[in-house]
Amino acid sequence: MKLKGKKIGVLFEADYFENEIFYYKFRFPEEGAELHFLSRLWGQPSITFHGHEYRAPMECRESFEGMSDEELRSYDAIIVPSGMVSDRLRYTEDVEKIPPATEFLKRAFAEKKILKGIICHGLWLVAPATELVRGRPLVCHNNLIGDAKAYGALYTNQDVVVDGDLVTGRSGGHAHLFASKIIEMLSEADR
C-alpha cells in the first residue's frame, strides 16, 4: 500500500488504449491510491466512452471543468494517457481560446506539488501551451519526436524520463514502467 492516502487523476475520453487505462484502473488502487478518471461531461452526469482496440465501454462521472483550485491541489498526480484521448480533449469550441483540458493541465503544471505524467500521444494536449515543456527533457511516442522538438522540449531517447514534477513515457505499451515510476515517486514524496 505504497500510495495509501494519495489521489491520482487520469484524464479520459473516447478511443482510449484499453490495456493502459485498465492497467491504471487496477494498479494504482492496488497500491492504495484513490483514482479518478476526469473528462469533459458536456453538462451530463456521466458519459460512457469506448476504447480504441476492443471498443470496451467505460463510464466517466467526473469532470475537470469547474474544478476549484482547492480540489485540484488535493491531487498528488495528474496523468495524460496515451492514444487518441488527448486529441479528443484538445477540442475547443472557441478557436480563440485554448481547450479546457489544456487550461486544466496548465493549472496542474502551476502546482509544483502535483506530479504531472504524460505518456505517448498525451503530449498532443500540450500543443496549445508549449511553454509547459519548453526546455524540459521528455520522451514521447516516436511519431511525436518532431512535435516535441517543435515545442522546444528536449527529446530524450528513454522509455521513461523524469524532470522534477514531470514524468513522461514513450508509449502506452510502456504504461507499466511509467506507472511504476509514478508509484515510486509518490511513495517517496513524504519521506
CSV table of C-alpha atoms in Angstrom, one decimal:
chain,number,residue,atom,x,y,z
A,1,MET,CA,0.0,0.0,0.0
A,2,LYS,CA,2.7,2.5,-1.1
A,3,LEU,CA,0.1,5.0,-2.2
A,4,LYS,CA,-2.3,5.0,0.8
A,5,GLY,CA,-3.7,8.5,1.1
A,6,LYS,CA,-2.6,9.5,-2.4
A,7,LYS,CA,-5.0,10.8,-5.0
A,8,ILE,CA,-4.4,10.4,-8.8
A,9,GLY,CA,-6.4,11.9,-11.6
A,10,VAL,CA,-6.3,10.4,-15.2
A,11,LEU,CA,-7.7,12.5,-18.0
A,12,PHE,CA,-10.1,10.4,-20.0
A,13,GLU,CA,-12.0,10.4,-23.3
A,14,ALA,CA,-13.1,8.1,-26.2
A,15,ASP,CA,-10.6,5.9,-28.2
A,16,TYR,CA,-8.6,5.2,-25.0
A,17,PHE,CA,-6.0,2.5,-25.1
A,18,GLU,CA,-7.7,-0.2,-23.0
A,19,ASN,CA,-4.5,-2.0,-21.9
A,20,GLU,CA,-3.1,1.2,-20.5
A,21,ILE,CA,-6.3,2.5,-18.9
A,22,PHE,CA,-7.2,-0.8,-17.3
A,23,TYR,CA,-3.7,-1.2,-16.0
A,24,TYR,CA,-4.0,2.2,-14.2
A,25,LYS,CA,-7.6,1.3,-13.1
A,26,PHE,CA,-6.3,-1.7,-11.1
A,27,ARG,CA,-2.6,-0.9,-10.4
A,28,PHE,CA,-2.9,2.4,-8.7
A,29,PRO,CA,-5.7,1.3,-6.3
A,30,GLU,CA,-3.8,-1.9,-5.7
A,31,GLU,CA,-1.1,0.4,-4.0
A,32,GLY,CA,-3.9,2.2,-2.1
A,33,ALA,CA,-4.3,5.3,-4.3
A,34,GLU,CA,-7.7,7.0,-4.7
A,35,LEU,CA,-8.1,7.0,-8.5
A,36,HIS,CA,-10.3,9.4,-10.5
A,37,PHE,CA,-11.0,9.5,-14.2
A,38,LEU,CA,-11.7,13.1,-15.3
A,39,SER,CA,-13.2,14.3,-18.6
A,40,ARG,CA,-15.5,16.9,-20.1
A,41,LEU,CA,-19.0,15.8,-19.4
A,42,TRP,CA,-20.8,18.4,-21.5
A,43,GLY,CA,-23.4,19.0,-18.8
A,44,GLN,CA,-24.3,15.3,-18.5
A,45,PRO,CA,-24.0,13.3,-15.2
A,46,SER,CA,-21.8,10.7,-17.0
A,47,ILE,CA,-20.6,9.6,-20.4
A,48,THR,CA,-19.7,6.1,-21.5
A,49,PHE,CA,-16.5,6.2,-23.6
A,50,HIS,CA,-15.4,3.3,-25.7
A,51,GLY,CA,-11.8,2.1,-26.1
A,52,HIS,CA,-9.8,2.1,-29.3
A,53,GLU,CA,-8.8,-1.6,-29.9
A,54,TYR,CA,-11.7,-3.5,-28.4
A,55,ARG,CA,-14.4,-0.8,-28.1
A,56,ALA,CA,-14.6,-1.7,-24.4
A,57,PRO,CA,-17.1,0.7,-22.6
A,58,MET,CA,-16.1,2.6,-19.5
A,59,GLU,CA,-18.2,5.2,-17.8
A,60,CYS,CA,-16.8,8.5,-16.6
A,61,ARG,CA,-18.7,10.5,-13.9
A,62,GLU,CA,-16.2,13.2,-13.0
A,63,SER,CA,-15.2,16.4,-14.8
A,64,PHE,CA,-12.2,18.6,-14.6
A,65,GLU,CA,-14.2,21.6,-15.7
A,66,GLY,CA,-15.0,24.0,-12.9
A,67,MET,CA,-12.7,22.2,-10.5
A,68,SER,CA,-11.7,24.6,-7.8
A,69,ASP,CA,-8.0,25.3,-7.0
A,70,GLU,CA,-8.5,23.6,-3.6
A,71,GLU,CA,-9.8,20.4,-5.2
A,72,LEU,CA,-7.0,20.4,-7.8
A,73,ARG,CA,-4.4,20.7,-5.0
A,74,SER,CA,-6.0,17.6,-3.4
A,75,TYR,CA,-4.5,15.5,-6.2
A,76,ASP,CA,-1.0,14.1,-5.9
A,77,ALA,CA,-0.7,13.3,-9.6
A,78,ILE,CA,-2.5,14.2,-12.9
A,79,ILE,CA,-1.9,11.8,-15.8
A,80,VAL,CA,-2.5,12.5,-19.5
A,81,PRO,CA,-2.7,9.0,-21.1
A,82,SER,CA,-1.7,7.7,-24.5
A,83,GLY,CA,-3.6,7.3,-27.7
A,84,MET,CA,-6.4,9.5,-29.0
A,85,VAL,CA,-7.6,10.7,-25.6
A,86,SER,CA,-5.5,13.9,-25.7
A,87,ASP,CA,-6.5,14.6,-29.3
A,88,ARG,CA,-10.2,14.4,-28.4
A,89,LEU,CA,-9.6,16.5,-25.2
A,90,ARG,CA,-7.9,19.3,-27.1
A,91,TYR,CA,-11.1,20.2,-28.9
A,92,THR,CA,-12.2,23.8,-28.2
A,93,GLU,CA,-15.5,25.4,-29.3
A,94,ASP,CA,-13.8,28.8,-29.4
A,95,VAL,CA,-10.7,28.8,-31.6
A,96,GLU,CA,-9.5,32.0,-29.9
A,97,LYS,CA,-9.2,30.1,-26.6
A,98,ILE,CA,-7.1,27.1,-25.6
A,99,PRO,CA,-9.0,23.9,-25.0
A,100,PRO,CA,-10.5,23.5,-21.5
A,101,ALA,CA,-8.4,20.3,-20.9
A,102,THR,CA,-5.2,22.2,-21.8
A,103,GLU,CA,-6.3,25.0,-19.5
A,104,PHE,CA,-6.7,22.4,-16.7
A,105,LEU,CA,-3.3,21.0,-17.5
A,106,LYS,CA,-1.8,24.5,-17.2
A,107,ARG,CA,-3.3,24.8,-13.8
A,108,ALA,CA,-1.9,21.5,-12.8
A,109,PHE,CA,1.6,22.5,-14.0
A,110,ALA,CA,1.4,25.7,-11.9
A,111,GLU,CA,1.1,23.4,-8.8
A,112,LYS,CA,4.7,22.1,-8.3
A,113,LYS,CA,3.5,19.6,-5.6
A,114,ILE,CA,1.3,17.8,-8.2
A,115,LEU,CA,3.2,15.2,-10.2
A,116,LYS,CA,2.4,15.5,-13.9
A,117,GLY,CA,2.5,12.4,-16.0
A,118,ILE,CA,2.3,12.5,-19.8
A,119,ILE,CA,2.7,9.3,-21.9
A,120,CYS,CA,2.9,8.7,-25.6
A,121,HIS,CA,0.5,10.9,-27.7
A,122,GLY,CA,-0.6,12.6,-24.5
A,123,LEU,CA,1.9,15.2,-25.5
A,124,TRP,CA,-0.7,16.5,-28.0
A,125,LEU,CA,-2.6,18.1,-25.2
A,126,VAL,CA,0.5,20.4,-24.6
A,127,ALA,CA,0.4,21.8,-28.2
A,128,PRO,CA,-1.7,24.9,-27.3
A,129,ALA,CA,0.6,25.6,-24.3
A,130,THR,CA,4.1,24.6,-25.4
A,131,GLU,CA,5.6,26.7,-22.6
A,132,LEU,CA,4.8,23.8,-20.3
A,133,VAL,CA,7.5,21.6,-21.7
A,134,ARG,CA,9.8,24.1,-23.4
A,135,GLY,CA,13.4,23.4,-22.3
A,136,ARG,CA,12.4,20.3,-20.4
A,137,PRO,CA,13.7,16.7,-21.1
A,138,LEU,CA,10.9,14.3,-22.0
A,139,VAL,CA,10.1,11.3,-24.1
A,140,CYS,CA,7.0,10.7,-26.2
A,141,HIS,CA,5.8,8.3,-29.0
A,142,ASN,CA,8.3,8.0,-31.8
A,143,ASN,CA,5.7,9.7,-34.1
A,144,LEU,CA,5.8,12.8,-32.0
A,145,ILE,CA,9.5,13.4,-31.7
A,146,GLY,CA,9.2,16.2,-34.2
A,147,ASP,CA,6.3,17.7,-32.3
A,148,ALA,CA,8.3,17.6,-29.0
A,149,LYS,CA,11.3,19.4,-30.7
A,150,ALA,CA,8.9,22.0,-32.2
A,151,TYR,CA,7.5,22.6,-28.7
A,152,GLY,CA,11.1,23.4,-27.6
A,153,ALA,CA,11.3,20.2,-25.4
A,154,LEU,CA,14.5,18.2,-25.1
A,155,TYR,CA,13.6,14.9,-26.6
A,156,THR,CA,15.4,12.1,-24.6
A,157,ASN,CA,15.5,8.6,-26.0
A,158,GLN,CA,14.5,6.6,-22.9
A,159,ASP,CA,11.3,4.7,-22.1
A,160,VAL,CA,10.6,6.9,-19.1
A,161,VAL,CA,12.0,10.4,-18.4
A,162,VAL,CA,11.7,12.3,-15.1
A,163,ASP,CA,12.3,16.1,-14.9
A,164,GLY,CA,11.3,17.3,-11.5
A,165,ASP,CA,7.5,17.2,-11.3
A,166,LEU,CA,7.1,15.9,-14.9
A,167,VAL,CA,7.2,12.2,-15.7
A,168,THR,CA,6.9,11.2,-19.4
A,169,GLY,CA,6.6,7.8,-21.0
A,170,ARG,CA,7.3,6.6,-24.6
A,171,SER,CA,4.1,4.7,-25.5
A,172,GLY,CA,1.0,3.1,-24.0
A,173,GLY,CA,3.0,-0.2,-24.2
A,174,HIS,CA,5.3,1.3,-21.6
A,175,ALA,CA,2.5,2.1,-19.2
A,176,HIS,CA,3.8,-0.4,-16.6
A,177,LEU,CA,7.2,1.4,-16.5
A,178,PHE,CA,5.6,4.8,-16.4
A,179,ALA,CA,3.1,3.8,-13.6
A,180,SER,CA,6.0,2.2,-11.7
A,181,LYS,CA,7.9,5.4,-11.8
A,182,ILE,CA,4.9,7.4,-10.6
A,183,ILE,CA,4.3,5.0,-7.8
A,184,GLU,CA,7.9,5.2,-6.8
A,185,MET,CA,7.9,9.0,-6.8
A,186,LEU,CA,4.6,9.4,-5.0
A,187,SER,CA,5.6,6.9,-2.3
A,188,GLU,CA,8.9,8.7,-1.7
A,189,ALA,CA,7.3,12.2,-1.7
A,190,ASP,CA,6.6,12.2,2.0
A,191,ARG,CA,9.9,10.8,3.2
